[in-house]
Coordinates of C-alpha atoms and ligand atoms in Angstrom, one line a residue:
X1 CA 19.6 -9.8 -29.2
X2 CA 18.8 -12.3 -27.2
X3 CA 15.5 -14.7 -27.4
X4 CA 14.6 -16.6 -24.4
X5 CA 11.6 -18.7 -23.9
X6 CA 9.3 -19.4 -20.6
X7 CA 5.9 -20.2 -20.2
X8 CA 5.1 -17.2 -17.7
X9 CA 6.7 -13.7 -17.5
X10 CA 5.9 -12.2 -13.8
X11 CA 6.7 -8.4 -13.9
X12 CA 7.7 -7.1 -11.0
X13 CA 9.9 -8.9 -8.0
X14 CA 7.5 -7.0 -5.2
X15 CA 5.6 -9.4 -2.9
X16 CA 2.7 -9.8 -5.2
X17 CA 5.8 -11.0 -8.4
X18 CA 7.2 -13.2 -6.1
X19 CA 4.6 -15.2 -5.1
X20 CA 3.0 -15.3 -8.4
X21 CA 6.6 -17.0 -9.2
X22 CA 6.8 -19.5 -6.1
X23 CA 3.1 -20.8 -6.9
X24 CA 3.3 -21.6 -10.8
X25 CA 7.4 -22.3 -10.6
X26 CA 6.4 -25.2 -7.8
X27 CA 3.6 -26.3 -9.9
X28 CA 6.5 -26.7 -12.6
X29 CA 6.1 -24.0 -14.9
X30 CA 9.2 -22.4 -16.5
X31 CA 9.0 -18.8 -15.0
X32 CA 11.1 -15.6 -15.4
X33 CA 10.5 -12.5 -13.3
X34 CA 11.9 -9.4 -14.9
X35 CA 12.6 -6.5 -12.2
X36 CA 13.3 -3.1 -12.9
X37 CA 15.2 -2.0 -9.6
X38 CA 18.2 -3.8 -7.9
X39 CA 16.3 -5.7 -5.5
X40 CA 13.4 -7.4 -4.4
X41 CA 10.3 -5.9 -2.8
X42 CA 8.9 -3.1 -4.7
X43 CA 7.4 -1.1 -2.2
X44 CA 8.6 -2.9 0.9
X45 CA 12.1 -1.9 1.5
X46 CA 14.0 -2.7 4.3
X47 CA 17.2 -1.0 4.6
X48 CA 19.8 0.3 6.7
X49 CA 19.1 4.4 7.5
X50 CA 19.3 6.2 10.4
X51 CA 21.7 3.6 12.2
X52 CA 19.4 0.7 12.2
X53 CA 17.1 -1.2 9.5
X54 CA 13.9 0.8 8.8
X55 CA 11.2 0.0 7.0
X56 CA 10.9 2.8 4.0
X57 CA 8.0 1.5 2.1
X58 CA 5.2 -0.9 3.4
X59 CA 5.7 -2.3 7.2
X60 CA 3.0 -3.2 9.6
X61 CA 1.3 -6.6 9.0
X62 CA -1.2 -8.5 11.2
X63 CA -3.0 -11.8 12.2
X64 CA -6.6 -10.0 10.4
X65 CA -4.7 -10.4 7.3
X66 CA -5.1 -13.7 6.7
X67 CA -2.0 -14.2 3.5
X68 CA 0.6 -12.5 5.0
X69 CA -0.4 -14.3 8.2
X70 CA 0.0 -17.4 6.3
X71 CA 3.3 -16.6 5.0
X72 CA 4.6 -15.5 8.2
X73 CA 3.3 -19.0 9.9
X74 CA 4.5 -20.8 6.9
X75 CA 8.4 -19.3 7.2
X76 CA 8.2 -19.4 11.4
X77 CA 9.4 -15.6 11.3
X78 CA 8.7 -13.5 14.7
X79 CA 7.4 -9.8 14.7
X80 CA 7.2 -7.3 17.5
X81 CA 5.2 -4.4 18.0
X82 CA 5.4 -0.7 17.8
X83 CA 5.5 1.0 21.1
X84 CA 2.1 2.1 22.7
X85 CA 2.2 5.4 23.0
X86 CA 2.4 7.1 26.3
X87 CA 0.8 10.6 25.1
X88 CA -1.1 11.9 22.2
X89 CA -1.5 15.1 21.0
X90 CA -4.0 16.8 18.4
X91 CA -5.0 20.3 17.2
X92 CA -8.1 21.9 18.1
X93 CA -8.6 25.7 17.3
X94 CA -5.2 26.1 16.3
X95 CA -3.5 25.1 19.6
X96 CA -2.1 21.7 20.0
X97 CA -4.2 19.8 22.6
X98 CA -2.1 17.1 24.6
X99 CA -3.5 13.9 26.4
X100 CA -2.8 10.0 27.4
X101 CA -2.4 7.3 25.3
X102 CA -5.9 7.2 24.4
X103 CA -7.6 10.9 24.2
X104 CA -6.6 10.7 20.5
X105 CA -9.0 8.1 20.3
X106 CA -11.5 9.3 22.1
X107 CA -11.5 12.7 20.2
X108 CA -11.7 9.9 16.6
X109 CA -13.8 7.6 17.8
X110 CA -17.4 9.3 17.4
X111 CA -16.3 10.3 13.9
X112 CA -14.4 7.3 12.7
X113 CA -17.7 5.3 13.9
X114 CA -20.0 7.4 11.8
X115 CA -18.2 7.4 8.8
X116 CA -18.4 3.7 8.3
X117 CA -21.7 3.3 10.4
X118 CA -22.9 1.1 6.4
X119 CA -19.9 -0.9 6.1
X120 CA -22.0 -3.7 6.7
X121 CA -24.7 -3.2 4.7
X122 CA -22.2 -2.8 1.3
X123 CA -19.8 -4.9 2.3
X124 CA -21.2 -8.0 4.1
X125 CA -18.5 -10.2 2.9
X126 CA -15.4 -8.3 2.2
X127 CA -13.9 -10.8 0.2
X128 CA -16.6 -10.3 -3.1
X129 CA -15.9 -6.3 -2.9
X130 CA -18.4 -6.0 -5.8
X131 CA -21.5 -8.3 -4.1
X132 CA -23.7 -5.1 -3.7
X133 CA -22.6 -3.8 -7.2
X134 CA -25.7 -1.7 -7.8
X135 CA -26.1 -0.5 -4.4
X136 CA -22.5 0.4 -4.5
X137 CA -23.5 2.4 -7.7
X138 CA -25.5 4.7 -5.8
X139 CA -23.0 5.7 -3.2
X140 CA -19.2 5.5 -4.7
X141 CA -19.5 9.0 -6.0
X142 CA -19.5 9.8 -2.1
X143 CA -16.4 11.3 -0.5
X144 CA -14.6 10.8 3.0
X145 CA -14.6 14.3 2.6
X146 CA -18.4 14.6 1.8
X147 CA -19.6 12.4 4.6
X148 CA -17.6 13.9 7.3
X149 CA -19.3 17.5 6.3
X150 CA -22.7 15.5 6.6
X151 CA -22.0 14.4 10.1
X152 CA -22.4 16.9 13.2
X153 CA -19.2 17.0 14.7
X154 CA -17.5 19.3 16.3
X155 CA -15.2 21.3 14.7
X156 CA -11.8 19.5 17.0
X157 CA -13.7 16.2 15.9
X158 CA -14.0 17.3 12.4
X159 CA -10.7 18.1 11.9
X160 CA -9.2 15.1 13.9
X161 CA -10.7 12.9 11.8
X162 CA -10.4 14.6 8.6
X163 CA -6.3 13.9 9.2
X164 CA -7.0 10.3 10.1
X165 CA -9.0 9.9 7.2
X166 CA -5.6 11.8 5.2
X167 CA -3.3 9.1 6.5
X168 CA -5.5 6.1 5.8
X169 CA -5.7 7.4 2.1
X170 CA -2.4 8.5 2.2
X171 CA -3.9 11.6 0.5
X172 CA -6.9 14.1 0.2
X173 CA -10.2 13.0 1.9
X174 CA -12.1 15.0 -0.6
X175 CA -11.2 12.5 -3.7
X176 CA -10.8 9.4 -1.2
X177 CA -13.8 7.0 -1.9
X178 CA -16.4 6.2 1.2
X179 CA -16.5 3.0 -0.7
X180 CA -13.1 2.2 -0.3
X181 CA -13.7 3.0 4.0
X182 CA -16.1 0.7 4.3
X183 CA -14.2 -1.9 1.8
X184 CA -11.4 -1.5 4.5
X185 CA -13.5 -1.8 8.4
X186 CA -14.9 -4.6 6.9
X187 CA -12.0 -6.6 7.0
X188 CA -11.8 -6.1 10.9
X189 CA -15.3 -6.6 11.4
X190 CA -16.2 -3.3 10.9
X191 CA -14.3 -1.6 13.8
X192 CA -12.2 0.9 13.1
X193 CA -9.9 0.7 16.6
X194 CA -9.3 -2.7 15.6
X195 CA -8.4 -1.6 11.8
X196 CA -6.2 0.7 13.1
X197 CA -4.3 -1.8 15.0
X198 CA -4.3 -4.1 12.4
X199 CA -2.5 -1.5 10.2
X200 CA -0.1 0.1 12.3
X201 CA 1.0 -1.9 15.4
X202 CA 2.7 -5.6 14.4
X203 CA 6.0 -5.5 12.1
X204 CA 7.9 -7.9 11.3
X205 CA 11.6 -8.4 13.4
X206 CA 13.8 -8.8 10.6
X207 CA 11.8 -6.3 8.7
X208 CA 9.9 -7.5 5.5
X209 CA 13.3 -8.3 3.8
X210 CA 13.5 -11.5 5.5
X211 CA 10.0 -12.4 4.5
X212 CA 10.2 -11.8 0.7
X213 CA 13.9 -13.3 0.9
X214 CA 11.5 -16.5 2.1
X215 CA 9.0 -16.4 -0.8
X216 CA 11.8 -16.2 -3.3
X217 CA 13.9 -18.5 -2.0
X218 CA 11.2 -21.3 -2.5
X219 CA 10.9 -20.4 -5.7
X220 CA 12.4 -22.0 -8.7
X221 CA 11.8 -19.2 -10.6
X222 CA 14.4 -17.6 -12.8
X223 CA 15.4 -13.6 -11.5
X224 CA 16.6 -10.6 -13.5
X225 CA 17.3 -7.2 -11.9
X226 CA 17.6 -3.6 -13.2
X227 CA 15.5 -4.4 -16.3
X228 CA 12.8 -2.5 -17.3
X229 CA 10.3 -3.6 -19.1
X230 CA 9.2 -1.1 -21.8
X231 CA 6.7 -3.1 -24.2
X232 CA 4.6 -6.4 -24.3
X233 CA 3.7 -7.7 -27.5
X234 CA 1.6 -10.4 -28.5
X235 CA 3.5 -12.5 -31.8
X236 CA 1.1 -15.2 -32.6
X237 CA 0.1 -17.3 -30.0
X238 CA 3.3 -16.3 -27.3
X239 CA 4.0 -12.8 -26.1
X240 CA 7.4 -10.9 -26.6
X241 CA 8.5 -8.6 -23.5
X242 CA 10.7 -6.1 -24.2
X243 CA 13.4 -4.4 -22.4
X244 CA 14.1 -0.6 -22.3
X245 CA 17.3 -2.1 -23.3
X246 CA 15.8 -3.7 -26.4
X247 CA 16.5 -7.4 -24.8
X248 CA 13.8 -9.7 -25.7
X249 CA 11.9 -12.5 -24.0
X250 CA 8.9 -15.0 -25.0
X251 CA 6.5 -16.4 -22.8
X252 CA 2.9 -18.2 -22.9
X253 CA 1.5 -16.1 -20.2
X254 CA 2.6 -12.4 -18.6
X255 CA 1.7 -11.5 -15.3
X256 CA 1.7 -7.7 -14.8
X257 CA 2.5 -6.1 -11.1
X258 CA 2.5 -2.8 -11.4
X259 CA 1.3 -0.2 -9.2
X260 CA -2.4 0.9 -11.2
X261 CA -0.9 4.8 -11.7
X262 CA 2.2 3.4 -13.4
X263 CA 0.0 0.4 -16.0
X264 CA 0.7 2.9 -18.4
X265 CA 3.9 3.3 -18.7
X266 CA 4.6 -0.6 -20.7
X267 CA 3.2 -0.2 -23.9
X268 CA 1.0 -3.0 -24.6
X269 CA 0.1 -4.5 -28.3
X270 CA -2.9 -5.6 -28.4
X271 CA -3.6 -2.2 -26.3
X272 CA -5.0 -2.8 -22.6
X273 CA -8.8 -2.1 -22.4
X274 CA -9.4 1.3 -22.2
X275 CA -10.9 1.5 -18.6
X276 CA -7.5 -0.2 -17.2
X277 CA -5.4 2.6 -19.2
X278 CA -8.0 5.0 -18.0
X279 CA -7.7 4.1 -14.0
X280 CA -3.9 4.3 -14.8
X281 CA -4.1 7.9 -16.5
X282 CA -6.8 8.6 -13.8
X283 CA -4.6 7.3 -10.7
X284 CA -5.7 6.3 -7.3
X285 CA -5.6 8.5 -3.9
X286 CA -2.2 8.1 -2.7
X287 CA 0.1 11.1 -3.2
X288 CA 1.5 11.2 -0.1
X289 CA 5.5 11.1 1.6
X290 CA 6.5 8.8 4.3
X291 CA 9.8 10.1 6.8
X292 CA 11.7 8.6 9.1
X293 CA 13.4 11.2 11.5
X294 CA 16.5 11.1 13.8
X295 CA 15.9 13.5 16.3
X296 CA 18.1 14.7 19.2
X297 CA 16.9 13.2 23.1
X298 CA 15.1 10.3 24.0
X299 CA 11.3 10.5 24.1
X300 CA 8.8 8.4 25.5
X301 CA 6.1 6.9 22.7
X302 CA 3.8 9.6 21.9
X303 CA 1.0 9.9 18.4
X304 CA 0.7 13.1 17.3
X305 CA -1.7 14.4 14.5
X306 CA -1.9 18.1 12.5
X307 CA -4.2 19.9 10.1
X308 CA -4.4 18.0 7.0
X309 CA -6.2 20.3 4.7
X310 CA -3.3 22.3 4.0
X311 CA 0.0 20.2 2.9
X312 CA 1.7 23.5 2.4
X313 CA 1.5 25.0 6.1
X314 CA 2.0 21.5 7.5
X315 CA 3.5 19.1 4.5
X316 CA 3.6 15.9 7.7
X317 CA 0.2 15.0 9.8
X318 CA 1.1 12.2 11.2
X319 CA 4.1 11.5 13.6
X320 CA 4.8 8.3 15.5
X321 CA 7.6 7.4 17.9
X322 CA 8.8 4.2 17.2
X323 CA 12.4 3.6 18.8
X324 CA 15.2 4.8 20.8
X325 CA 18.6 4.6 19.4
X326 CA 21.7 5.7 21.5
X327 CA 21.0 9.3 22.9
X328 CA 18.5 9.9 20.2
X329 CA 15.0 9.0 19.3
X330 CA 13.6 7.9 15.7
X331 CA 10.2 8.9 14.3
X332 CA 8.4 7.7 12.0
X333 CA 5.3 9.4 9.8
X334 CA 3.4 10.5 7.3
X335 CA 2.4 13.8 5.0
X336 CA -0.3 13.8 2.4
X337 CA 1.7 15.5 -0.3
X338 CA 4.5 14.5 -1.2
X339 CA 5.1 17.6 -3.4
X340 CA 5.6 19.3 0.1
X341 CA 8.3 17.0 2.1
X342 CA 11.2 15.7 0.7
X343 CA 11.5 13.1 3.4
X344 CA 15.7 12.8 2.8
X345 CA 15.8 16.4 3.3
X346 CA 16.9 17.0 7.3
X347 CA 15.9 20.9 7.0
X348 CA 12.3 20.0 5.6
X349 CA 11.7 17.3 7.5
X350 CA 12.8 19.4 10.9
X351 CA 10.8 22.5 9.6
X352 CA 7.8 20.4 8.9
X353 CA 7.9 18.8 12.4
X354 CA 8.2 22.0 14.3
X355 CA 4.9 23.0 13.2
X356 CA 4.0 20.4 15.9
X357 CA 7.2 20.1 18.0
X358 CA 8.5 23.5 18.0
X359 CA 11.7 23.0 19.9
X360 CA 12.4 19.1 17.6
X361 CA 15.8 18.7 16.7
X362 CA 15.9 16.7 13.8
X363 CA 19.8 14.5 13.4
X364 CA 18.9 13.0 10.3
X365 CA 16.3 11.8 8.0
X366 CA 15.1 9.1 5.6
X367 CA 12.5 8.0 3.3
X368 CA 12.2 7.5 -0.1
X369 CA 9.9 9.6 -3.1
X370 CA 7.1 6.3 -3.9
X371 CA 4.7 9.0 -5.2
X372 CA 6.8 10.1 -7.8
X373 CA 9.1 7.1 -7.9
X374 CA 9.7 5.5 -11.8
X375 CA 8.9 2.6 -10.6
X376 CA 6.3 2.9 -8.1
X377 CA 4.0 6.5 -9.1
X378 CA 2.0 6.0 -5.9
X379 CA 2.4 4.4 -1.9
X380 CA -0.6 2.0 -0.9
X381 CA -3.5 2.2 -3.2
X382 CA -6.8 3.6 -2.2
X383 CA -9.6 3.9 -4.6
X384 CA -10.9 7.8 -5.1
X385 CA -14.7 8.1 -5.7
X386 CA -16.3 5.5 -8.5
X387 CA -13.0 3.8 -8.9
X388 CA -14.7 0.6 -7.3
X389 CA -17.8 0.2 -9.6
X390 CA -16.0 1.8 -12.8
X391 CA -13.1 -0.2 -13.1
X392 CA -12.0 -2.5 -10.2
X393 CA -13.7 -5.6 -12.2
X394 CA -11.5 -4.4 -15.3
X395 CA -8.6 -4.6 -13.9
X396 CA -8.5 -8.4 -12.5
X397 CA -10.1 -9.5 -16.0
X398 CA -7.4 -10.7 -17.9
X399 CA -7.1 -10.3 -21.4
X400 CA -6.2 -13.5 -22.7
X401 CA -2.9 -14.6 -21.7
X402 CA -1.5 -10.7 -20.1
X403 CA -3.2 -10.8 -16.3
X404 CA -3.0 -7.9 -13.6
X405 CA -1.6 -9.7 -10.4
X406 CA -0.3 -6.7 -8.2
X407 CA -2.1 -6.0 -5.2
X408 CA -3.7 -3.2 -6.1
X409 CA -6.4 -5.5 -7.4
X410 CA -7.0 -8.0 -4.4
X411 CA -10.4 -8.5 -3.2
X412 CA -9.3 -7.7 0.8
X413 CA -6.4 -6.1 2.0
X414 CA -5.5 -4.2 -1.4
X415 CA -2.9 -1.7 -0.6
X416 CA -1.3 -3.8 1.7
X417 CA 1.6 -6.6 1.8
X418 CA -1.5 -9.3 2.1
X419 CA -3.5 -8.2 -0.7
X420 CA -0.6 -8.5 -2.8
X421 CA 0.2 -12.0 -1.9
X422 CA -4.1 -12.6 -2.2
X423 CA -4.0 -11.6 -5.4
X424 CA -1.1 -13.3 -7.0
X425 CA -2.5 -16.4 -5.3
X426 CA -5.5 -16.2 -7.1
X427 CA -4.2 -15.0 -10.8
X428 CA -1.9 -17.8 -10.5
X429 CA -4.0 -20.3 -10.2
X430 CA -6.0 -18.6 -13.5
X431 CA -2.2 -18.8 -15.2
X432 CA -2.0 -22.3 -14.4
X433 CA -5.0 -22.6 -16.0
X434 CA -4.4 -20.9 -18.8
X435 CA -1.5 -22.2 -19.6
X436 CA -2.5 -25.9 -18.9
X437 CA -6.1 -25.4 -20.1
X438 CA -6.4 -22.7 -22.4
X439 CA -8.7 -20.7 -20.3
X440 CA -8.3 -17.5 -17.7
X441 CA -11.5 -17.8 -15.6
X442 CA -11.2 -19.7 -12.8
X443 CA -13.4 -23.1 -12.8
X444 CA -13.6 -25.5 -10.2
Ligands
LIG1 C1 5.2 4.2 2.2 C2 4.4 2.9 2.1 C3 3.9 2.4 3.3 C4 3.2 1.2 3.3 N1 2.8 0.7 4.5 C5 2.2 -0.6 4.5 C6 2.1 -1.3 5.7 O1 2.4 -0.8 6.8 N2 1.5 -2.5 5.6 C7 1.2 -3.1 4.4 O2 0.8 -4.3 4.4 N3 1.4 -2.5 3.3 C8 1.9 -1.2 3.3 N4 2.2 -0.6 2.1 C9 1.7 -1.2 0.8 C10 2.5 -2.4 0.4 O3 3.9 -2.1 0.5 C11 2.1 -2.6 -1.1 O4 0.7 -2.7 -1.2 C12 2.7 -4.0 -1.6 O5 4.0 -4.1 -1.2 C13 2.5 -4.0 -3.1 O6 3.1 -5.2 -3.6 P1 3.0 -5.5 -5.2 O7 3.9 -6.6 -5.5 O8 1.6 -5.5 -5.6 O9 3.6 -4.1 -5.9 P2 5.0 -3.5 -5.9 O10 5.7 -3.8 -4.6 O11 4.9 -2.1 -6.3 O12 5.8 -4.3 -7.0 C14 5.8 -4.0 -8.3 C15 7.2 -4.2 -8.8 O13 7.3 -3.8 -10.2 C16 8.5 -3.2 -10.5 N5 8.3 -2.4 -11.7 C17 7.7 -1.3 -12.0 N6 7.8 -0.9 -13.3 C18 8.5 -1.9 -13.9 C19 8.8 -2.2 -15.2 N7 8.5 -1.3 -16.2 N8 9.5 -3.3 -15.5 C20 9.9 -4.2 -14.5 N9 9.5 -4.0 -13.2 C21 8.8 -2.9 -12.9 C22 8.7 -2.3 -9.3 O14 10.0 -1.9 -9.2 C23 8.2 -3.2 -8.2 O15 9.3 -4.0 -7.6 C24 2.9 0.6 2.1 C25 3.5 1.1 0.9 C26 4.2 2.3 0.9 C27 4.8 2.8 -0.3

């Protein structure tokens, strides 16, 4: 067996691995990332499907996201936008309602605006997340679900916003934390338009490949693919990490990057604290499926929402047009379940659509299984009810040298590209320290 020493262990070669890497490799610590799929990324993958690169996993990134924006800046790469769409269309008493580019919004807005009408007053600087901690306390238990019931709006409203509220989460409203709404509209100063921009228009041209190609690249970071890590054990004053494939490495410092409802699945000696195991056992909101679909005809750029409230009659809420490709169109979107869309499955995916476009013909389709992907359990994190206050500060303590850097623990953008570059950022500057100075909170 092999025995191989390093001062830091980063695993996971996501965005949030990567950067951990670049920052303490530069700084000139001996680093090895250990990577249990192929490639890089995690749950950005840019790949060729559908004749053309798509973004299967994480995509849309934007100047109100201040690290990605950095990184962007910092590596001159261009983006371009997702079309505006031309029409939208919505359900309200069972019949799909059609309109311009902006009656979607108009039917939201009054909602949308409701629902995070206290952002401010929890949230006044979205960067210290737990700043109102006991005033927090009295609210997290709240719903999305809850406070739209508390709201008087109409029933088309209602259920417009209740499927916005499905795709934002990724999953059901009624576990999806209030909390974690305002947490968000605070980062775009508590307007939800402009969230919604933020998080769905700008991409990135060469897709996000190019990007963490970038991070990497500047690293001087040692790589290894197709390993996965199985068990982290602390032997004296170093810690052993431990293939499934029983190879062996040592290391001063591991940084963990794994998405929170898959922590579990490395078996850690000293054991984690029992409220990070229990968030992992407990999971976050996301359950949802992501497609792309090839469909037959060119369209012009349309939004289109359904029902969310029952995955089984309609497994996708949420389609977008996003190119045109030959004599075909592609569409991208989303479903809250992914227990009810296999999104590689042309007769589900073209079945799921027609409960919106009856007459859709559907080429081909892609995506990928994130929810119940090995290596992944989940898409973007959102925090269910009392996740926040219960265990949110748990999970960025460290316990002595083994520190949770994914960015499902940033302070910001968590469940986004940027919150996993924030929060590498800052755990490896509390590595460094570690490491240098024998402590893991952060002094200045
Ligand atoms: C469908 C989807 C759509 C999204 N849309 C957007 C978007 O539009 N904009 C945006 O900013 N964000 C989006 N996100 C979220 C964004 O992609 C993630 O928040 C971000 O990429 C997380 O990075 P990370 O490094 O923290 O975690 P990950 O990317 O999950 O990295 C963790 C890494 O650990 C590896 N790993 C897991 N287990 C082991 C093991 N036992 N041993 C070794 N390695 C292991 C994984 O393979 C993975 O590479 C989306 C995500 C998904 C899935």
């Amino acid at each position: 067996m092999s025995q191989k020493n390093y001062d830091v262990i980063v695993i996971g070669a996501g965005f949030a691995g990567v950067t951990a890497a670049r920052e303490l490799s530069q700084k000139g610590h001996k680093v090895l990332v250990i990577e249990a799929e192929d490639r890089l990324g995690g749950r950005t993958w840019y790949d060729q499907r559908l004749g053309r690169g798509l973004e299967i996993g994480g995509t849309w990134v934007h100047w109100s996201q201040p690290h990605v924006w950095a990184e962007i800046s910092r590596y001159n790469l261009e983006t371009t936008e997702s079309p505006t769409p031309e029409k939208t269309f919505w359900f309200a008493d069972g019949k799909l309602q059609e309109g311009d580019g902006e009656a979607l919004l108009k039917v939201l807005d009054r909602g949308m605006n409701k629902v995070v009408e206290d952002a401010r007053k929890y949230f006044s600087k979205p960067y210290e997340p737990l700043r109102e901690i006991e005033a927090l306390k009295e609210v997290d238990h709240i719903s999305i679900a809850d406070k739209l019931r508390s709201l008087d709006l109409t029933k088309e409203e209602f259920d417009a916003n209740y499927s916005m509220w499905a795709v934002n989460f990724h999953g059901s409203p009624e576990t999806a934390a209030l909390t974690h709404a305002y947490r968000w509209v605070a980062l775009t100063n508590y307007d939800w338009q402009y969230n919604f921009e933020s998080c769905a228009t700008y991409k990135l041209k060469n897709g996000t490949k190019e990007l963490i190609e970038k991070i990497a690249n500047d690293s001087k970071a040692e790589f290894q693919f197709s390993k996965p890590v199985s068990q982290v054990e602390k032997v004296d004053d170093e810690y052993r990490v431990i293939t499934k494939s029983g190879e062996e490495f040592y290391a001063s410092a591991v940084i963990v990057t794994l998405p929170i409802n898959i922590l579990n699945t490395i078996k850690f000696t000293p054991e984690l604290s029992e409220q990070k195991q229990a968030f992992s056992k407990e999971g976050q909101n996301s359950t949802g499926v992501k497609y792309w679909a090839r469909v037959r005809g060119q369209r012009k750029p349309f939004i289109a929402m359904a029902p969310a409230d029952s995955p089984a009659d309609f497994p996708i809420n949420f389609i977008q047009y996003e190119y045109n490709i030959d004599e075909d169109s592609i569409y991208v979107g989303f479903g809250p379940d992914h227990k009810y869309l296999d999104p590689e499955n042309r007769e589900e995916v073209e079945r799921a659509l027609r409960k919106i476009i009856p007459d859709v013909e559907v080429v081909e389709s892609a995506g990928y299984d994130w929810s119940g992907g090995e290596f992944s359990g989940q898409t973007w994190p959102m925090y269910r009810t009392n996740q926040l206050t219960k265990y949110f500060a748990e999970l960025q303590r460290p316990e002595e040298g083994i520190f949770y850097g994914g960015g499902d623990g940033a302070n910001g953008w968590l469940g986004f590209i940027d919150g996993a570059i924030e929060n590498a950022l800052r755990t490896s500057k509390l590595v460094d320290q570690y490491i240098t100075k024998g402590s893991n909170s952060l002094s200045v």
